[in-house]
Amino acid sequence: MRKRIIIIGATSAMAERCARLWLAEGPADFVLVGRDLAKTERVAMDLRVRDPKAGIRALAADFRDPAGIRALADCLWSQGAPDLVLIAHGLLPDQQACQIDLSSCEEALLVNGVSPALFAEAFAGHMERTGGGTLVLIGSIAGDRGRKTNYVYGAGKGLLTRYAQGLQHRLAATGVAVVLILPGPTDTPMTAHLKGQGGLGMADVDAVARAIVAGVAKKLPVCYVPGKWAVIMMVIRHLPRFIFNKLNI
Amino acid sequence: MMKVTSWGRLGSLEHEVCFLSDRTGVPAQVRAPPGGQAPGVCYGMGRSYGDVCLNPGGLLWNTAGLNRFIGFDADTGVLTCEAGVLLRDIQRLFIPRGFMVPVNPGTQIITVGGAIANDVHGKNHHRHGSFGDHVLRIRLARTDGSVADCGPDLLPELFAATVGGIGLTGVIIEADIRLRRVAGPWLDTELIAFENLGEFFRLSDASEAGFEHTVSWIDCVSWGGGRGIFMRGNPAVAGAGAGRALPRAGWFAVPFVPPVSLINGLSLRLFNMLYYGMKKRTTGPSLSHYEPFFCPLDNVLEWNRIYGPRGFFQYQSVIAREHGLEATQAMLGEIARSGNGSFLAVLKTFGDRQGPGMMSFPRPGVTLALDFPNKGASTQRLFERLDAIVREANGRLYLAKDARMSRDLLESGYPRLAEFLKHRDPGISSAMSRRLMGG
Ligand SMILES: Cc1cc2nc3c(=O)[nH]c(=O)nc-3n(C[C@H](O)[C@H](O)[C@H](O)COP(=O)(O)OP(=O)(O)OC[C@H]3O[C@@H](n4cnc5c(N)ncnc54)[C@H](O)[C@@H]3O)c2cc1C
Ligand SMILES: NC(=O)c1ccc[n+]([C@@H]2O[C@H](COP(=O)([O-])OP(=O)(O)OC[C@H]3O[C@@H](n4cnc5c(N)ncnc54)[C@H](OP(=O)(O)O)[C@@H]3O)[C@@H](O)[C@H]2O)c1
């Protein structure tokens, strides 16, 4: 059976690696959605070389336009129900800049939280009606607890955690699976400027993609990648405030 | 700033690293700032042993994110891809489709850009030349902001400077490479034990016409050195190996830096097992998968750590055939006397052709490569004695492996150096270029 896969934020390094893995697993057709058509098309070209028989389309969309998001989901749906929708876009802002400039703060909250939630909502309605498919959201471990160094990003990502929980509750009785991926620091263009700053090492993006693909195949409701973060974040979430507030993280 | 090292792990030095990931953005990213000079150099997978891919205190353009394929023409076998694509990824994708990378060095975990910039060679040099012989077009970003396409028929001088040009002519963004047709992943291979260098040369001469791949491991220590194992092979016919299990994809990494060099003890035992095994029975041809045949160590990730915290050197020379026997004998003698080299060396004859690049390493003759744990001054003195033999025989050393040769050895080994220097990009500089080319 040919899989139909839609990827929103398809130029993300994580999403691109996942697409390569899905393509290697078996026949699949992709719709890749990005904010920059030429860049999205470059991802499509690569996938076409990897599998000349795959149908691969690249589209551009406005990620902040609710009506446009609705129209895109409707249009894609009318062409056939996908097996998988991955919503991958995100933006790692400079926390300090967000504290000073509220429009940076707004953008980070919108791109990490509101925009992916709107895409998820738009697809969830269709999935609920057909009763099948897998909806995958990429959140972040940063959404598990607000920290002074990163809470604007964390708040956007935390919105996705809550949104995914709600969708899982709503769709529990259907055949629809909602998978929330929570990556730890990963070596991608998003974090390139942070490399070499010491601290915890970054995971290899290929390894992260393999873990995402495995988690999606198992339809895990929540999937920390790499898996160790499930334990670390459990501890961090439960640290008493008087200890947590002393930590410089 | 972050610490970066090359395969020899001779030092871990601070670099300003710029990660390239979008090919259309490369020209703007590598453009030199107006007025200010901040020369950089490319870093692929850092599989070079010395300082060719390093620029301590300065800028490195890391190309690993340029890993996209761009196009493939199944009629001609021409692949267009970004410069950070790994040879391993090309092989794994295309061998099942009947095409492979025409030239495979001893590791596949290298980038297309690195393969071009060092004009790498493999076991089939006598048949198919070096990597640059299969490159049809290179798109190069220069630090003045311009982009140039070059190839054997398009700006051929810039092309010849860039192939083997150790990254000094510009940043390779993408390339067209002609892949070769193959029936499958298997090779018919044969191992033959030999007792001395004379036998090695006789075996090479007898094998080059009939075998696409030839290479030898040679013992540099026991019995004055010179015994070895000659390996030769040809692509197996279609259908060979059907039903055979592929080599396991499981990787295991050397997880820590052992305190002392372990390699000699290990390889000695392995070698003796093979050697005496072969002496006992004449092994007929057998079927090998291309991965362990081309890159026996790729499954041992980070085996370079085995040499310990001081790192190691690799010394690779090429010497014309007329001096080959004598000079190789002399080098093996020096190495055995020093008690310093690794136990095994790789020995191979190159085919009768000049490289496509002005600074290409391969030339007609015989090439010897081996590792030396870094033991400081005694290692350097040994290298000087080896250099003297190479210089005397009009030979050259491989820049991809070098971390210490002198300027005059570069000049005597690479007669097209002056011609090459004219094509340098003034915004590019590496530790090696400063050491050997005055800037
Ligand atoms: C186990 C092992 C076995 C090996 N066997 C062989 C062998 O059999 N034959 C052989 O020829 N070599 C061999 N080598 C050496 C290796 O193939 C070369 O050093 C190769 O060039 C490494 O590629 P890289 O991608 O790691 O590049 P790096 O080592 O990172 O860089 C090499 C050079 O390429 C330049 N460069 C990289 N990318 C670009 C770009 N996009 N644009 C411009 N310049 C660029 C760098 O500036 C540098 O000068 C071996 C190495 C190892 C570790
Ligand atoms: N890397 C990490 O350490 C890490 C950790 C936890 C979670 N994550 C999450 O993982 C997901 C994938 O990220 P990645 O690591 O693969 O990073 P990436 O390669 O930098 O990808 C980021 C993606 O988000 C898109 N994007 C950025 N700003 C946008 C905007 N304003 N509007 C619309 N789209 C925008 C990018 O589009 P363009 O290509 O057009 O710029 C790109 O598709 C993100 O949701 C990220 O938050 C990453």
Short mmCIF file of N, CA and C in Angstrom, two decimals, chain A residues 2-75:
data_model
loop_
_atom_site.label_atom_id
_atom_site.label_comp_id
_atom_site.label_asym_id
_atom_site.label_seq_id
_atom_site.Cartn_x
_atom_site.Cartn_y
_atom_site.Cartn_z
N ARG A 2 0.58 2.18 -0.89
CA ARG A 2 1.32 3.45 -0.90
C ARG A 2 0.85 4.32 0.24
N LYS A 3 1.79 4.84 0.96
CA LYS A 3 1.42 5.75 2.05
C LYS A 3 1.29 7.17 1.50
N ARG A 4 0.36 7.90 2.09
CA ARG A 4 0.28 9.34 1.78
C ARG A 4 0.71 10.12 3.02
N ILE A 5 1.70 10.96 2.83
CA ILE A 5 2.26 11.68 3.97
C ILE A 5 2.28 13.17 3.68
N ILE A 6 1.78 13.93 4.63
CA ILE A 6 1.83 15.40 4.52
C ILE A 6 2.79 15.92 5.59
N ILE A 7 3.72 16.77 5.19
CA ILE A 7 4.63 17.35 6.18
C ILE A 7 4.53 18.87 6.14
N ILE A 8 4.18 19.43 7.28
CA ILE A 8 4.13 20.89 7.43
C ILE A 8 5.45 21.32 8.08
N GLY A 9 6.12 22.29 7.49
CA GLY A 9 7.47 22.65 7.98
C GLY A 9 8.47 21.65 7.46
N ALA A 10 8.31 21.29 6.18
CA ALA A 10 9.09 20.19 5.60
C ALA A 10 10.56 20.51 5.42
N THR A 11 10.93 21.79 5.53
CA THR A 11 12.35 22.13 5.40
C THR A 11 13.10 21.93 6.71
N SER A 12 12.40 21.56 7.77
CA SER A 12 13.11 21.30 9.04
C SER A 12 14.00 20.09 8.86
N ALA A 13 15.21 20.17 9.45
CA ALA A 13 16.16 19.08 9.30
C ALA A 13 15.58 17.78 9.85
N MET A 14 14.90 17.88 10.99
CA MET A 14 14.31 16.66 11.56
C MET A 14 13.26 16.08 10.62
N ALA A 15 12.39 16.94 10.10
CA ALA A 15 11.32 16.46 9.22
C ALA A 15 11.91 15.85 7.96
N GLU A 16 12.95 16.50 7.44
CA GLU A 16 13.56 16.01 6.20
C GLU A 16 14.14 14.61 6.41
N ARG A 17 14.82 14.42 7.54
CA ARG A 17 15.39 13.09 7.82
C ARG A 17 14.29 12.06 8.01
N CYS A 18 13.19 12.47 8.65
CA CYS A 18 12.07 11.52 8.80
C CYS A 18 11.53 11.14 7.43
N ALA A 19 11.39 12.14 6.54
CA ALA A 19 10.85 11.87 5.20
C ALA A 19 11.74 10.86 4.48
N ARG A 20 13.08 11.03 4.60
CA ARG A 20 13.98 10.09 3.93
C ARG A 20 13.76 8.68 4.47
N LEU A 21 13.57 8.57 5.78
CA LEU A 21 13.37 7.24 6.37
C LEU A 21 12.05 6.64 5.93
N TRP A 22 11.00 7.44 5.93
CA TRP A 22 9.70 6.90 5.50
C TRP A 22 9.77 6.45 4.04
N LEU A 23 10.49 7.20 3.25
CA LEU A 23 10.61 6.86 1.84
C LEU A 23 11.37 5.54 1.67
N ALA A 24 12.38 5.34 2.52
CA ALA A 24 13.17 4.11 2.41
C ALA A 24 12.39 2.90 2.92
N GLU A 25 11.37 3.15 3.76
CA GLU A 25 10.60 2.03 4.32
C GLU A 25 9.68 1.39 3.30
N GLY A 26 9.19 2.17 2.35
CA GLY A 26 8.25 1.60 1.40
C GLY A 26 7.65 2.68 0.54
N PRO A 27 6.86 2.31 -0.45
CA PRO A 27 6.32 3.31 -1.37
C PRO A 27 5.49 4.37 -0.65
N ALA A 28 5.74 5.62 -0.98
CA ALA A 28 5.01 6.70 -0.32
C ALA A 28 4.94 7.91 -1.25
N ASP A 29 3.87 8.68 -1.09
CA ASP A 29 3.75 9.97 -1.78
C ASP A 29 3.73 11.06 -0.72
N PHE A 30 4.37 12.16 -1.05
CA PHE A 30 4.50 13.23 -0.06
C PHE A 30 3.93 14.55 -0.58
N VAL A 31 3.32 15.29 0.34
CA VAL A 31 3.09 16.71 0.09
C VAL A 31 3.93 17.45 1.13
N LEU A 32 4.83 18.27 0.64
CA LEU A 32 5.72 19.01 1.53
C LEU A 32 5.27 20.46 1.57
N VAL A 33 5.04 20.98 2.76
CA VAL A 33 4.59 22.36 2.87
C VAL A 33 5.65 23.15 3.64
N GLY A 34 6.07 24.26 3.05
CA GLY A 34 7.04 25.13 3.71
C GLY A 34 6.62 26.57 3.54
N ARG A 35 7.38 27.46 4.15
CA ARG A 35 7.01 28.87 3.98
C ARG A 35 7.75 29.46 2.78
N ASP A 36 8.81 28.77 2.33
CA ASP A 36 9.60 29.25 1.21
C ASP A 36 9.56 28.16 0.14
N LEU A 37 8.92 28.46 -0.99
CA LEU A 37 8.70 27.42 -1.99
C LEU A 37 10.01 26.86 -2.53
N ALA A 38 10.97 27.74 -2.84
CA ALA A 38 12.22 27.26 -3.44
C ALA A 38 12.95 26.33 -2.48
N LYS A 39 12.96 26.68 -1.21
CA LYS A 39 13.65 25.85 -0.23
C LYS A 39 12.93 24.52 -0.07
N THR A 40 11.62 24.56 -0.06
CA THR A 40 10.84 23.33 0.07
C THR A 40 11.05 22.44 -1.15
N GLU A 41 11.15 23.08 -2.31
CA GLU A 41 11.39 22.34 -3.55
C GLU A 41 12.76 21.65 -3.51
N ARG A 42 13.73 22.24 -2.84
CA ARG A 42 15.05 21.58 -2.75
C ARG A 42 14.95 20.28 -1.93
N VAL A 43 14.10 20.30 -0.93
CA VAL A 43 13.88 19.06 -0.17
C VAL A 43 13.18 18.04 -1.07
N ALA A 44 12.22 18.52 -1.85
CA ALA A 44 11.48 17.61 -2.74
C ALA A 44 12.41 16.98 -3.78
N MET A 45 13.32 17.79 -4.34
CA MET A 45 14.24 17.26 -5.36
C MET A 45 15.06 16.11 -4.80
N ASP A 46 15.54 16.29 -3.58
CA ASP A 46 16.34 15.24 -2.94
C ASP A 46 15.52 13.95 -2.81
N LEU A 47 14.28 14.10 -2.35
CA LEU A 47 13.45 12.90 -2.16
C LEU A 47 13.15 12.23 -3.50
N ARG A 48 13.00 13.04 -4.55
CA ARG A 48 12.72 12.46 -5.87
C ARG A 48 13.90 11.63 -6.35
N VAL A 49 15.13 12.08 -6.05
CA VAL A 49 16.29 11.26 -6.43
C VAL A 49 16.30 9.97 -5.62
N ARG A 50 15.94 10.07 -4.34
CA ARG A 50 15.95 8.89 -3.49
C ARG A 50 14.93 7.87 -3.94
N ASP A 51 13.79 8.32 -4.44
CA ASP A 51 12.80 7.39 -4.97
C ASP A 51 12.07 8.02 -6.15
N PRO A 52 12.56 7.73 -7.36
CA PRO A 52 11.97 8.37 -8.54
C PRO A 52 10.50 8.01 -8.73
N LYS A 53 10.04 6.94 -8.10
CA LYS A 53 8.63 6.54 -8.29
C LYS A 53 7.70 7.26 -7.33
N ALA A 54 8.24 7.88 -6.31
CA ALA A 54 7.38 8.55 -5.33
C ALA A 54 6.80 9.82 -5.93
N GLY A 55 5.57 10.11 -5.57
CA GLY A 55 4.97 11.38 -5.97
C GLY A 55 5.32 12.40 -4.90
N ILE A 56 6.04 13.46 -5.28
CA ILE A 56 6.46 14.41 -4.26
C ILE A 56 6.15 15.83 -4.71
N ARG A 57 5.29 16.48 -3.94
CA ARG A 57 4.89 17.84 -4.29
C ARG A 57 5.36 18.80 -3.23
N ALA A 58 5.78 19.97 -3.65
CA ALA A 58 6.17 21.01 -2.71
C ALA A 58 5.18 22.16 -2.83
N LEU A 59 4.74 22.69 -1.69
CA LEU A 59 3.81 23.81 -1.67
C LEU A 59 4.30 24.85 -0.68
N ALA A 60 3.93 26.10 -0.92
CA ALA A 60 4.23 27.13 0.06
C ALA A 60 2.93 27.57 0.72
N ALA A 61 3.02 27.95 1.98
CA ALA A 61 1.83 28.43 2.68
C ALA A 61 2.21 29.53 3.65
N ASP A 62 1.21 30.32 4.02
CA ASP A 62 1.38 31.32 5.07
C ASP A 62 1.05 30.64 6.39
N PHE A 63 2.06 30.49 7.23
CA PHE A 63 1.89 29.70 8.45
C PHE A 63 1.14 30.44 9.55
N ARG A 64 0.79 31.72 9.27
CA ARG A 64 0.16 32.51 10.32
C ARG A 64 -1.27 32.89 9.95
N ASP A 65 -1.78 32.33 8.86
CA ASP A 65 -3.08 32.75 8.35
C ASP A 65 -4.11 31.64 8.59
N PRO A 66 -4.98 31.81 9.60
CA PRO A 66 -5.92 30.73 9.94
C PRO A 66 -6.79 30.31 8.76
N ALA A 67 -7.25 31.28 7.98
CA ALA A 67 -8.12 30.92 6.86
C ALA A 67 -7.33 30.12 5.82
N GLY A 68 -6.10 30.55 5.61
CA GLY A 68 -5.26 29.86 4.64
C GLY A 68 -4.95 28.43 5.10
N ILE A 69 -4.72 28.28 6.40
CA ILE A 69 -4.42 26.96 6.94
C ILE A 69 -5.63 26.04 6.75
N ARG A 70 -6.79 26.56 7.03
CA ARG A 70 -8.03 25.79 6.85
C ARG A 70 -8.18 25.38 5.39
N ALA A 71 -7.99 26.36 4.51
CA ALA A 71 -8.18 26.07 3.07
C ALA A 71 -7.18 25.03 2.59
N LEU A 72 -5.95 25.14 3.06
CA LEU A 72 -4.92 24.18 2.64
C LEU A 72 -5.28 22.77 3.10
N ALA A 73 -5.69 22.66 4.38
CA ALA A 73 -6.04 21.33 4.90
C ALA A 73 -7.21 20.75 4.11
N ASP A 74 -8.21 21.58 3.85
CA ASP A 74 -9.38 21.10 3.10
C ASP A 74 -8.97 20.62 1.72
N CYS A 75 -8.15 21.45 1.07
CA CYS A 75 -7.74 21.14 -0.29
C CYS A 75 -6.93 19.84 -0.33
#
